[in-house]
CSV table of C-alpha atoms in Angstrom, one decimal:
chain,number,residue,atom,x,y,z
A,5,UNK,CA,-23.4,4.1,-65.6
A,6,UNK,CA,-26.3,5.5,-67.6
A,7,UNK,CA,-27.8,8.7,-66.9
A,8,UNK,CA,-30.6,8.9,-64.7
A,9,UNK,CA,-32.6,10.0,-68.0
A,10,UNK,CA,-32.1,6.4,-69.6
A,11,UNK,CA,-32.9,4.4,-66.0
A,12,UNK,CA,-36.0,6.4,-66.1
A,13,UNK,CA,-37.0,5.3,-69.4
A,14,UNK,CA,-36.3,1.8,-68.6
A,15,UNK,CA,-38.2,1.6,-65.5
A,16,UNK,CA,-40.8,3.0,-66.6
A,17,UNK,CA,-43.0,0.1,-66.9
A,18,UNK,CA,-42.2,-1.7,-63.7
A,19,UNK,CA,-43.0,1.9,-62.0
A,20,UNK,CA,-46.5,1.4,-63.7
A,21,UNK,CA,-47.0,-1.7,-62.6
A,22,UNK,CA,-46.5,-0.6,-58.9
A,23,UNK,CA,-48.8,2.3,-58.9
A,24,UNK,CA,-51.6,0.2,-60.3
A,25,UNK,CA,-51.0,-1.9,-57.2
A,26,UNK,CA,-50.8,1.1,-54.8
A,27,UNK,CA,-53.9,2.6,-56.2
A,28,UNK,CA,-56.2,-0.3,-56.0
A,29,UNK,CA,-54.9,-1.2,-52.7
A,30,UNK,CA,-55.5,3.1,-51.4
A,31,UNK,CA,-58.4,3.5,-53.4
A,32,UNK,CA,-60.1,0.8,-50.7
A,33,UNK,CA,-58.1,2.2,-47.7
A,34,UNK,CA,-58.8,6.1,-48.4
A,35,UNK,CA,-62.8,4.9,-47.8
A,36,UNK,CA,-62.1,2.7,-44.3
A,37,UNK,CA,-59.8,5.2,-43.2
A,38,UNK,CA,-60.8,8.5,-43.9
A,39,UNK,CA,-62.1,9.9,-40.4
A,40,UNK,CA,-59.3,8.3,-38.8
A,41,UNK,CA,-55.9,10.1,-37.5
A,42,UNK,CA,-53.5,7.1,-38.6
A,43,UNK,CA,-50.2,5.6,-37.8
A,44,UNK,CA,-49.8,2.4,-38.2
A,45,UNK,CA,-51.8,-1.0,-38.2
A,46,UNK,CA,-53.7,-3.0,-35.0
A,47,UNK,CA,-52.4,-6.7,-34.8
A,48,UNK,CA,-55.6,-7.3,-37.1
A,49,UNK,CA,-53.6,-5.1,-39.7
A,50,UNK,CA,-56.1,-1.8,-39.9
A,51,UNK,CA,-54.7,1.6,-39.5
A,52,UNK,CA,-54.7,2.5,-35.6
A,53,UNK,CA,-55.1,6.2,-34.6
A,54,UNK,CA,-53.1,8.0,-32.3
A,55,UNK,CA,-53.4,11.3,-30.3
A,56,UNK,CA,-54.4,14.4,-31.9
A,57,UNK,CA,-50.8,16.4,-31.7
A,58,UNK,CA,-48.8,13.0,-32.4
A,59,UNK,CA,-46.5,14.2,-35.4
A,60,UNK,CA,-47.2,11.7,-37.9
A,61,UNK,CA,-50.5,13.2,-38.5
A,62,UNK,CA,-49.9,14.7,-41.4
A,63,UNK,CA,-48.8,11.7,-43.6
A,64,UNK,CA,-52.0,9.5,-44.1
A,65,UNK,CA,-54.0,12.9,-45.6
A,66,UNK,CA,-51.4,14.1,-48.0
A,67,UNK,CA,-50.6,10.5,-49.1
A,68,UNK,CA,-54.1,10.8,-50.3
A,69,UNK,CA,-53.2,14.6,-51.5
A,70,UNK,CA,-50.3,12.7,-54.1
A,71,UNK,CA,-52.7,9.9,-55.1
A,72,UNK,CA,-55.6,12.8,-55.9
A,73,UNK,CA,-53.2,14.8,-58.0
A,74,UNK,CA,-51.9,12.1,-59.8
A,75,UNK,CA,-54.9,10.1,-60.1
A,76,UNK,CA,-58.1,13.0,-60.3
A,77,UNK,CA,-59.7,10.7,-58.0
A,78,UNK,CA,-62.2,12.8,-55.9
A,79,UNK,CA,-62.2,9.8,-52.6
A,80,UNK,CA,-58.7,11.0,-52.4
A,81,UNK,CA,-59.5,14.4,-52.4
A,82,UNK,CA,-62.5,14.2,-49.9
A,83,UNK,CA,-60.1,11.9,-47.5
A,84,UNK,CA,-57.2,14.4,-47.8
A,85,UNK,CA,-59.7,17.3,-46.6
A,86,UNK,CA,-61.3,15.1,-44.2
A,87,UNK,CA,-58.4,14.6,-42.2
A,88,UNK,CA,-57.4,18.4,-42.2
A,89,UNK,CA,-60.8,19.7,-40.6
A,90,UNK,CA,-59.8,16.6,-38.0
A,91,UNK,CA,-56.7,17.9,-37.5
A,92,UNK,CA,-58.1,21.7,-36.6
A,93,UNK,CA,-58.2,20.2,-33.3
A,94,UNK,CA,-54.2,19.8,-32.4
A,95,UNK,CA,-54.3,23.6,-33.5
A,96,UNK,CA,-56.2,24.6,-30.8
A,97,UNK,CA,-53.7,23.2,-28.4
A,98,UNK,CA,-50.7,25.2,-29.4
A,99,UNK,CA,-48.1,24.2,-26.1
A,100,UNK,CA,-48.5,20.6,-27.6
A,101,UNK,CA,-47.3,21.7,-30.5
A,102,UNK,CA,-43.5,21.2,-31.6
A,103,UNK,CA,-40.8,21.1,-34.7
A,104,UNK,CA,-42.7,18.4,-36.2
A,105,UNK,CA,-45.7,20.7,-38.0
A,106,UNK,CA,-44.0,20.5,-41.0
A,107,UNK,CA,-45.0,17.2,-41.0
A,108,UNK,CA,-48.4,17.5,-39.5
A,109,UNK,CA,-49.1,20.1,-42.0
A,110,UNK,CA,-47.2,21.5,-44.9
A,111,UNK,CA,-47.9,17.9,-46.9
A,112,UNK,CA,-51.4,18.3,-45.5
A,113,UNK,CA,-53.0,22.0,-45.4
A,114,UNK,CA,-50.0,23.0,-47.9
A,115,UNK,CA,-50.7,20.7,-50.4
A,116,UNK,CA,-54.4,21.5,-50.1
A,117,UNK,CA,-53.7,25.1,-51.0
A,118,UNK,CA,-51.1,24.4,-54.1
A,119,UNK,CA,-53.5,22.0,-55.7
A,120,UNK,CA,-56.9,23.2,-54.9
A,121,UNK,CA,-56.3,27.4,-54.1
A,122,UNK,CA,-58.1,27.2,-50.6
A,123,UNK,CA,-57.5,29.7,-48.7
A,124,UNK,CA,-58.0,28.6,-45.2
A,125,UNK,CA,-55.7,25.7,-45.8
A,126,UNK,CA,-53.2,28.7,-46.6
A,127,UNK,CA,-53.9,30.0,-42.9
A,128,UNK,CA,-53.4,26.7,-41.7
A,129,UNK,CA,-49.9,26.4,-43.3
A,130,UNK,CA,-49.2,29.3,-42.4
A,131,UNK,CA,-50.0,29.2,-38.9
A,132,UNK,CA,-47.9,26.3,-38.7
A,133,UNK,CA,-45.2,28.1,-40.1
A,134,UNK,CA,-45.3,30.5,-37.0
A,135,UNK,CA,-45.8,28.1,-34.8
A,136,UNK,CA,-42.1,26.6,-36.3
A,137,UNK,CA,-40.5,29.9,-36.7
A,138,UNK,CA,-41.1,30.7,-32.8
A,139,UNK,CA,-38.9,28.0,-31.8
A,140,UNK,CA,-35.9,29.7,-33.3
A,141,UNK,CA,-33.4,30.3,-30.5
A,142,UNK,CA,-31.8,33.4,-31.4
A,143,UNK,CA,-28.8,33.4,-29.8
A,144,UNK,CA,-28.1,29.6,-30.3
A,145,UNK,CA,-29.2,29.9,-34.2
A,146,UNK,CA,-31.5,26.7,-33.8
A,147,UNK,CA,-34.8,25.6,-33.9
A,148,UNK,CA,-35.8,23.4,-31.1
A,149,UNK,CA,-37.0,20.0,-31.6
A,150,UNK,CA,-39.1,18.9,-28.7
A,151,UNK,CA,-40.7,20.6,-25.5
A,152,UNK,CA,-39.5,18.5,-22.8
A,153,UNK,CA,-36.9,20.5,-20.5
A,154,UNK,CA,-34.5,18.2,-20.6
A,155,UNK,CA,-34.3,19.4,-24.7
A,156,UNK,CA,-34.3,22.6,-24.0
A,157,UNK,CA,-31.3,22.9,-26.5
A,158,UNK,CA,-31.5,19.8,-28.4
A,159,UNK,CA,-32.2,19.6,-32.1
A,160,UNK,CA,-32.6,16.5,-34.2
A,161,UNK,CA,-31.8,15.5,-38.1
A,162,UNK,CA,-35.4,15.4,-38.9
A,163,UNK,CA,-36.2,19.0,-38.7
A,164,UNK,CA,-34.8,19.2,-42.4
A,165,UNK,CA,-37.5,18.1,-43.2
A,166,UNK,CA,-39.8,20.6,-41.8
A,167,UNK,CA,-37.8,23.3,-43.0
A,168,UNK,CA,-39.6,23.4,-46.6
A,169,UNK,CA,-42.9,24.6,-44.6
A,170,UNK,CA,-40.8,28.2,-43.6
A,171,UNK,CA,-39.2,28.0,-47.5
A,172,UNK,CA,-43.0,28.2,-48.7
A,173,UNK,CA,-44.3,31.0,-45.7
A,174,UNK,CA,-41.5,33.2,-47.4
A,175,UNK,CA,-42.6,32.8,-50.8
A,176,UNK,CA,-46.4,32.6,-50.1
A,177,UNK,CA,-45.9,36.3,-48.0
A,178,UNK,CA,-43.3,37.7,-49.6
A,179,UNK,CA,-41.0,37.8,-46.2
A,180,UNK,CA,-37.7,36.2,-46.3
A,181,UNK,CA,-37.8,35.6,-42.3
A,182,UNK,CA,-39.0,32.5,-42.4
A,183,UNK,CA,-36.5,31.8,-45.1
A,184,UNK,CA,-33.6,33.4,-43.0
A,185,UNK,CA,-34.5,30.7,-40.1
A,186,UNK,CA,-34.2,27.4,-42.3
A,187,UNK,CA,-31.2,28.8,-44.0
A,188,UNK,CA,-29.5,29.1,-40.4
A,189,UNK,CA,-31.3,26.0,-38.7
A,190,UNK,CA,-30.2,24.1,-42.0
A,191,UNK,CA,-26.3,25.8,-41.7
A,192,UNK,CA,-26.0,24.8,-38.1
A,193,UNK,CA,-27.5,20.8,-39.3
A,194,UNK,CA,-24.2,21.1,-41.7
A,195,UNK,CA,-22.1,21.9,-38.9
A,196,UNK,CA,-23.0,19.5,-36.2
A,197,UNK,CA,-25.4,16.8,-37.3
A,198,UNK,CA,-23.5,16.1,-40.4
A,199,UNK,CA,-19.9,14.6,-40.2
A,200,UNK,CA,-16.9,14.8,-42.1
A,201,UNK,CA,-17.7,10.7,-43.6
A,202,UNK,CA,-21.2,11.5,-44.4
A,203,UNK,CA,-22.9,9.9,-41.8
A,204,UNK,CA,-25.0,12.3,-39.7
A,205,UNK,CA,-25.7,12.6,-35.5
A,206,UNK,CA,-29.2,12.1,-34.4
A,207,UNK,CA,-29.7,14.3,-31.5
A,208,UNK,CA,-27.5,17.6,-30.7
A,209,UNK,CA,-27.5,19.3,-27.7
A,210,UNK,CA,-26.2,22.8,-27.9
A,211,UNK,CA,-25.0,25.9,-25.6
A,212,UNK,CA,-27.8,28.0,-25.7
A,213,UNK,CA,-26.0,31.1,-25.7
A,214,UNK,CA,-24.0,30.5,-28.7
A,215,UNK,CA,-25.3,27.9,-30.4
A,216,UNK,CA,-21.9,25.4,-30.0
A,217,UNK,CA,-22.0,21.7,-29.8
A,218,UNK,CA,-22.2,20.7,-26.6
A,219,UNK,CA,-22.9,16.5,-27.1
A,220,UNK,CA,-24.3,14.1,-29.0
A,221,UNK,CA,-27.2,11.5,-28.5
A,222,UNK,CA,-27.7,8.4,-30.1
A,223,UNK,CA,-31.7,8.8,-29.9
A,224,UNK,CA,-33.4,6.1,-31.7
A,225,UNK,CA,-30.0,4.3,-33.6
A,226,UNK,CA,-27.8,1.9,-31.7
A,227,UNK,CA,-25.5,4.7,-30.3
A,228,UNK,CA,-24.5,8.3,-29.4
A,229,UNK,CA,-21.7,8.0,-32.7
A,230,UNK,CA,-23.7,5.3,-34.3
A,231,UNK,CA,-25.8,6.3,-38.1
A,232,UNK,CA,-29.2,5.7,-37.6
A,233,UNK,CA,-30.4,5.5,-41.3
A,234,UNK,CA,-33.6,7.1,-41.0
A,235,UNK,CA,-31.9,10.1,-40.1
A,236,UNK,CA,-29.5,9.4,-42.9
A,237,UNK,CA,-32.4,9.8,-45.0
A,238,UNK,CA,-33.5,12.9,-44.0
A,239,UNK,CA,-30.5,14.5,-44.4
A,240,UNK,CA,-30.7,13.2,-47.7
A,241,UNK,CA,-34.2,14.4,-48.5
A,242,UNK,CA,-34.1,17.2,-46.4
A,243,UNK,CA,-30.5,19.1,-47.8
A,244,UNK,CA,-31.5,18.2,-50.9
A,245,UNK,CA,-34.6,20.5,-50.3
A,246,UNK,CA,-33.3,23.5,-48.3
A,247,UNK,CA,-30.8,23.5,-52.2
A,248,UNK,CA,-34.2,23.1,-54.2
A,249,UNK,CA,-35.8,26.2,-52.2
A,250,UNK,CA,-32.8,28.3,-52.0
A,251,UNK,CA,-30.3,27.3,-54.4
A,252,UNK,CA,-27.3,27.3,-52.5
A,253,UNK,CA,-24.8,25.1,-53.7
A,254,UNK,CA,-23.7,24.0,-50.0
A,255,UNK,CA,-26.8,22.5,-48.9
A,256,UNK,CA,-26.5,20.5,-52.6
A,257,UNK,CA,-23.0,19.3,-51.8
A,258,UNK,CA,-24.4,18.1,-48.1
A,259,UNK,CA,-26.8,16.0,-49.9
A,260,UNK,CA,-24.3,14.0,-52.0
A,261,UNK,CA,-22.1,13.6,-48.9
A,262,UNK,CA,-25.2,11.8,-46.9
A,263,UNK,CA,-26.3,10.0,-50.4
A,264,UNK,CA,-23.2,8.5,-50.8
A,265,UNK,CA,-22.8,7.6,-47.4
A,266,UNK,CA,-26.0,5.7,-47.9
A,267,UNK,CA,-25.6,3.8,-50.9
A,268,UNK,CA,-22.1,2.7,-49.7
A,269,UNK,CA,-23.7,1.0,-46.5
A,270,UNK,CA,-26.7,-0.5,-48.6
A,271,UNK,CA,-25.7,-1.7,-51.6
A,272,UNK,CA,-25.0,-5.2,-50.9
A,273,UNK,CA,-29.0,-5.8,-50.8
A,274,UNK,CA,-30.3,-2.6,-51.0
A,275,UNK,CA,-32.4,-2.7,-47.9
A,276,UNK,CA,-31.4,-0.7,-45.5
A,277,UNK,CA,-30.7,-1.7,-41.7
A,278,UNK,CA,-32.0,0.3,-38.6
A,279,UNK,CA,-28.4,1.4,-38.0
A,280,UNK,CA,-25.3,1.6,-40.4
A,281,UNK,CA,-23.2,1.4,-37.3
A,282,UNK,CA,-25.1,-1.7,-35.3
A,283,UNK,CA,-23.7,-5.0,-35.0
A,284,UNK,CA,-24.3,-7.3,-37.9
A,285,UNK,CA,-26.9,-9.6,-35.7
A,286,UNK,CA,-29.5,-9.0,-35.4
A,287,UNK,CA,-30.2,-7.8,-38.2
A,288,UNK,CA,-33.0,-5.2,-38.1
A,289,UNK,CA,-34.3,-3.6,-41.1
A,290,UNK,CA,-36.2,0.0,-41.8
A,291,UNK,CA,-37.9,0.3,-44.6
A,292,UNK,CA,-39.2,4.0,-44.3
A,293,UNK,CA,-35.4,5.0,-44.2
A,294,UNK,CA,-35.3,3.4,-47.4
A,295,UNK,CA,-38.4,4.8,-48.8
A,296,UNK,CA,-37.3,8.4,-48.0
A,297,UNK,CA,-34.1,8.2,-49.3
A,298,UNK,CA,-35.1,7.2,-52.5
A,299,UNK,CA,-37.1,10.2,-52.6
A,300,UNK,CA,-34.3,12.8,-51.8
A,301,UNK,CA,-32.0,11.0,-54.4
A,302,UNK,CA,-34.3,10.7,-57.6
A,303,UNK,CA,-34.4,14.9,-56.7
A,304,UNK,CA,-31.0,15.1,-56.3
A,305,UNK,CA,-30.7,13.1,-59.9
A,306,UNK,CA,-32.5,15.5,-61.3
A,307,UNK,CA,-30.5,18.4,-59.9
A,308,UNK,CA,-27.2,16.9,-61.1
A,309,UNK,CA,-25.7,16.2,-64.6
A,310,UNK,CA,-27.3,13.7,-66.3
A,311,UNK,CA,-24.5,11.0,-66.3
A,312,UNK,CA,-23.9,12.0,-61.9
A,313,UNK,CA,-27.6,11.7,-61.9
A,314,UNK,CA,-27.6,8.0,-63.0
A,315,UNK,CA,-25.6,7.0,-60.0
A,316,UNK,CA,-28.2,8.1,-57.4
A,317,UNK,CA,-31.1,7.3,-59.7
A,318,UNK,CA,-29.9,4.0,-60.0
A,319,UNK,CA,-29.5,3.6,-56.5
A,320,UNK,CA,-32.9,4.6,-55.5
A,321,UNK,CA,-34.5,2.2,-58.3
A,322,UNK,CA,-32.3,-0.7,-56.4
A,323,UNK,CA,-34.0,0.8,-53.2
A,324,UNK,CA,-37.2,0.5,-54.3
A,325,UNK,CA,-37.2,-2.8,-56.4
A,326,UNK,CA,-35.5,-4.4,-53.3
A,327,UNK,CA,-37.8,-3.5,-50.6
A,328,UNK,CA,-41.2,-4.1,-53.3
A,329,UNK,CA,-40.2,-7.4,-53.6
A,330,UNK,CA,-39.3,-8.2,-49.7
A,331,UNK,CA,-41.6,-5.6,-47.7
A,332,UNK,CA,-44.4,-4.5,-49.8
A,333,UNK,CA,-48.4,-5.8,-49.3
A,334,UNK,CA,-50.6,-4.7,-51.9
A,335,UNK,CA,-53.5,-6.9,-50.8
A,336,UNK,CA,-56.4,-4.2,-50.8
A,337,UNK,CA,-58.6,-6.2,-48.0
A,338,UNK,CA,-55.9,-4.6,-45.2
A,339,UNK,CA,-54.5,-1.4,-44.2
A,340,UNK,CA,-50.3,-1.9,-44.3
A,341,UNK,CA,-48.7,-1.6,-47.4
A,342,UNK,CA,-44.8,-1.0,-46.9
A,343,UNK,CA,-44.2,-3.5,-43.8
A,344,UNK,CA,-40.9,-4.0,-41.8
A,345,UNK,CA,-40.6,-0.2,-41.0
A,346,UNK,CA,-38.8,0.7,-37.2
A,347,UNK,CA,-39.4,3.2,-35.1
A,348,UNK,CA,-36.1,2.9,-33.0
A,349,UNK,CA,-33.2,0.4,-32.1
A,350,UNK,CA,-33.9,-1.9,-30.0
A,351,UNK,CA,-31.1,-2.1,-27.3
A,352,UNK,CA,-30.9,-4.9,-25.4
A,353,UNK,CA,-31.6,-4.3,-21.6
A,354,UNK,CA,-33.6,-0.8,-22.5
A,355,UNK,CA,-35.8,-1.1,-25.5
A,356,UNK,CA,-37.4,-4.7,-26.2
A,357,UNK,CA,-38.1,-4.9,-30.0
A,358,UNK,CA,-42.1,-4.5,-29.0
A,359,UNK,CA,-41.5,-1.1,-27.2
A,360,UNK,CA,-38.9,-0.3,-30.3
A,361,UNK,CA,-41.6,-0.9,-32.8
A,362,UNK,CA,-39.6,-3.2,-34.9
A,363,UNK,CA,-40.6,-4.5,-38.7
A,364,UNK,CA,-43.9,-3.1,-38.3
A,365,UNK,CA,-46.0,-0.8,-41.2
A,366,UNK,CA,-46.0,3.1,-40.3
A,367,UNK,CA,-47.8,5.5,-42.1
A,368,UNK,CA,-44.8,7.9,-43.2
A,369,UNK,CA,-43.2,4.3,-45.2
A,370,UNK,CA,-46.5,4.2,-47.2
A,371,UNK,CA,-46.4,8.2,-47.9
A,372,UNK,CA,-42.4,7.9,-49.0
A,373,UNK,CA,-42.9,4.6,-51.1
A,374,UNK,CA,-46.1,6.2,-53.0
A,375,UNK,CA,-43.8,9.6,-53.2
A,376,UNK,CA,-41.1,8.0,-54.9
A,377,UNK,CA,-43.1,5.7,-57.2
A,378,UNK,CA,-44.6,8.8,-58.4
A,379,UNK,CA,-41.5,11.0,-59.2
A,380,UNK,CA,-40.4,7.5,-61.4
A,381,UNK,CA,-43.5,8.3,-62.9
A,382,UNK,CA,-42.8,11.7,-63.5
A,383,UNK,CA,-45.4,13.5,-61.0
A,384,UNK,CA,-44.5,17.4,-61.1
A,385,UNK,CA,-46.2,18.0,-57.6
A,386,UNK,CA,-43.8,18.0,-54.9
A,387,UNK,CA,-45.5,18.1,-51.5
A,388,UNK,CA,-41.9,19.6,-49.8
């Protein structure tokens, strides 16, 4: 294997070749789209909207935030700050709000104030940062995913990936408690969302009072001890930052676990299924769980020695040549760009594959495709 310094070098120009694709395909979305809250595409393939607190909200603006930085565009910039004075609105509705602001606003308002120095995108953040930070059960040493009573105790995988928006708040302030809550939410995610094979738990529930496991859900994979791969991804993306923003070698090691796991149950094609753990037919592919994994494993290759690096460098290349060639649209006169992303499982009997959103474009497979063909690139700006 070569290390991931020499894979770089060699895909350098195909990486290229891609962006000019994604830029002349973006730089005619970012002017249809920018007064739009987006998360997909209509049957006519333009970008939908949803409702104002829906968590995806965040993507389509700081997808434009990584094309502006890279790019000096100014449409990108003015989209990107366009859709943060839109999204002022979920902020006025704060019991809506829920473990997803990370998402909604760290790669939005955050990336605003790292690349441009405004100041009330740094109150935005920041605000969001409380608004995460409250949901810290004290006791239980969790932060609680969703406001529904009946996950009253439940966390999910995907909070990693909010966790980066308390790392900054410390750093930004100068306090360490918002710090001291990732570091335990991101501890207990090791305990009990991550097994001992690498493959991680969707949903836990947890007794309140002292934080044990209590059960496990299958949420939107095939089963309750099934490995839904999106959530495989990030834990992959998602350890690897909590090591990135606090350097502890444990949240490192997680990473590898869930990497390897990954590239063992997708390396015959490279595209990943819905599910690790489904039945071979159908079979139902996810691309975003692809795209974000490729992002969380050309950081961990640069974390690594160079010669360990290669092997999760590699992998992610495989990733994204696999899924450019059999997913991607770069036709500029419509809105999808990554296609045959899935939202959930479909199980037969609960969830038709209409209702599960199956091999459809979402907004958060364009932001991770552009992510990772930018880190190739060598992009310095990390929106996490």
């Amino acid at each position: 294997m070569k290390n991931y310094k020499e894979i770089l070098c060699e895909n350098r120009a195909w990486a290229e070749e891609i962006f000019a694709k994604i830029d002349k395909k973006m730089s005619a979305i970012t002017l249809r789209s920018r007064d739009k809250i987006v998360d997909g595409v209509n049957e006519n393939g333009f970008h939908r909207e949803r409702n104002i607190d829906w968590w995806c909200n965040g993507f389509f603006g700081g997808l434009n935030w990584l094309l502006y930085d890279y790019t000096k565009n100014e449409e990108y910039k003015k989209t990107a700050k366009r859709q943060e004075i839109i999204m002022d609105e979920a902020l006025a509705h704060f019991e809506l709000l829920h473990h997803d602001v990370g998402f909604m606003w760290h790669i939005l308002s955050g990336a605003s104030y790292r690349l441009t120095g405004d100041e009330r995108s740094k109150t935005r953040n920041l605000f969001a940062a409380a608004s995460l930070s409250s949901r810290f059960v004290l006791d239980g040493g969790f932060i609680r995913a969703w406001n529904d009573d009946e996950a009253l105790n439940w966390t999910i995988v995907d909070c990693l990936m909010n966790l980066p928006l308390l790392y900054w708040a410390s750093d930004v302030i100068g306090d360490d408690r918002f710090k001291r809550i990732a570091m335990a939410h991101a501890n207990m995610a090791m305990r009990d969302h991550l097994r001992r094979d690498g493959s991680v738990a969707h949903i836990v529930e947890h007794d309140r009072e002292t934080g044990e496991l209590v059960r496990t859900y299958a949420g939107q994979g095939y089963a309750d001890d099934s490995s839904w791969s999106r959530g495989q991804a990030w834990a992959v993306y998602g350890f690897t930052l909590s090591y990135m923003h606090t350097g502890e070698e444990k949240y490192l090691n997680a990473a590898k676990q869930v990497a390897n796991y990954f590239i063992a149950n997708c390396s015959d094609d490279w595209l990943p299924r819905v599910d690790f753990r489904a039945p071979k037919e159908p079979v139902y592919y996810d691309s975003t769980a692809g795209a974000c994994a490729a992002c969380g494993m050309i950081e961990l290759a640069k974390l690594l020695p160079e010669n360990e690096g290669g092997v999760y460098m590699n992998a992610a290349i495989n990733i994204l040549k696999a899924m450019t060639e059999r997913f991607c649209n770069f036709d500029p006169t419509n809105d999808h760009m990554l296609d045959f992303g899935t939202v959930r499982y479909p199980i037969p009997g609960k969830f038709t594959e209409k209702e599960s959103g199956v091999h459809i474009s979402i907004i958060y497979g364009d932001f991770f495709y552009t992510e990772a063909i930018l880190k190739l690139l060598g992009s310095e700006f990390n929106p996490w």
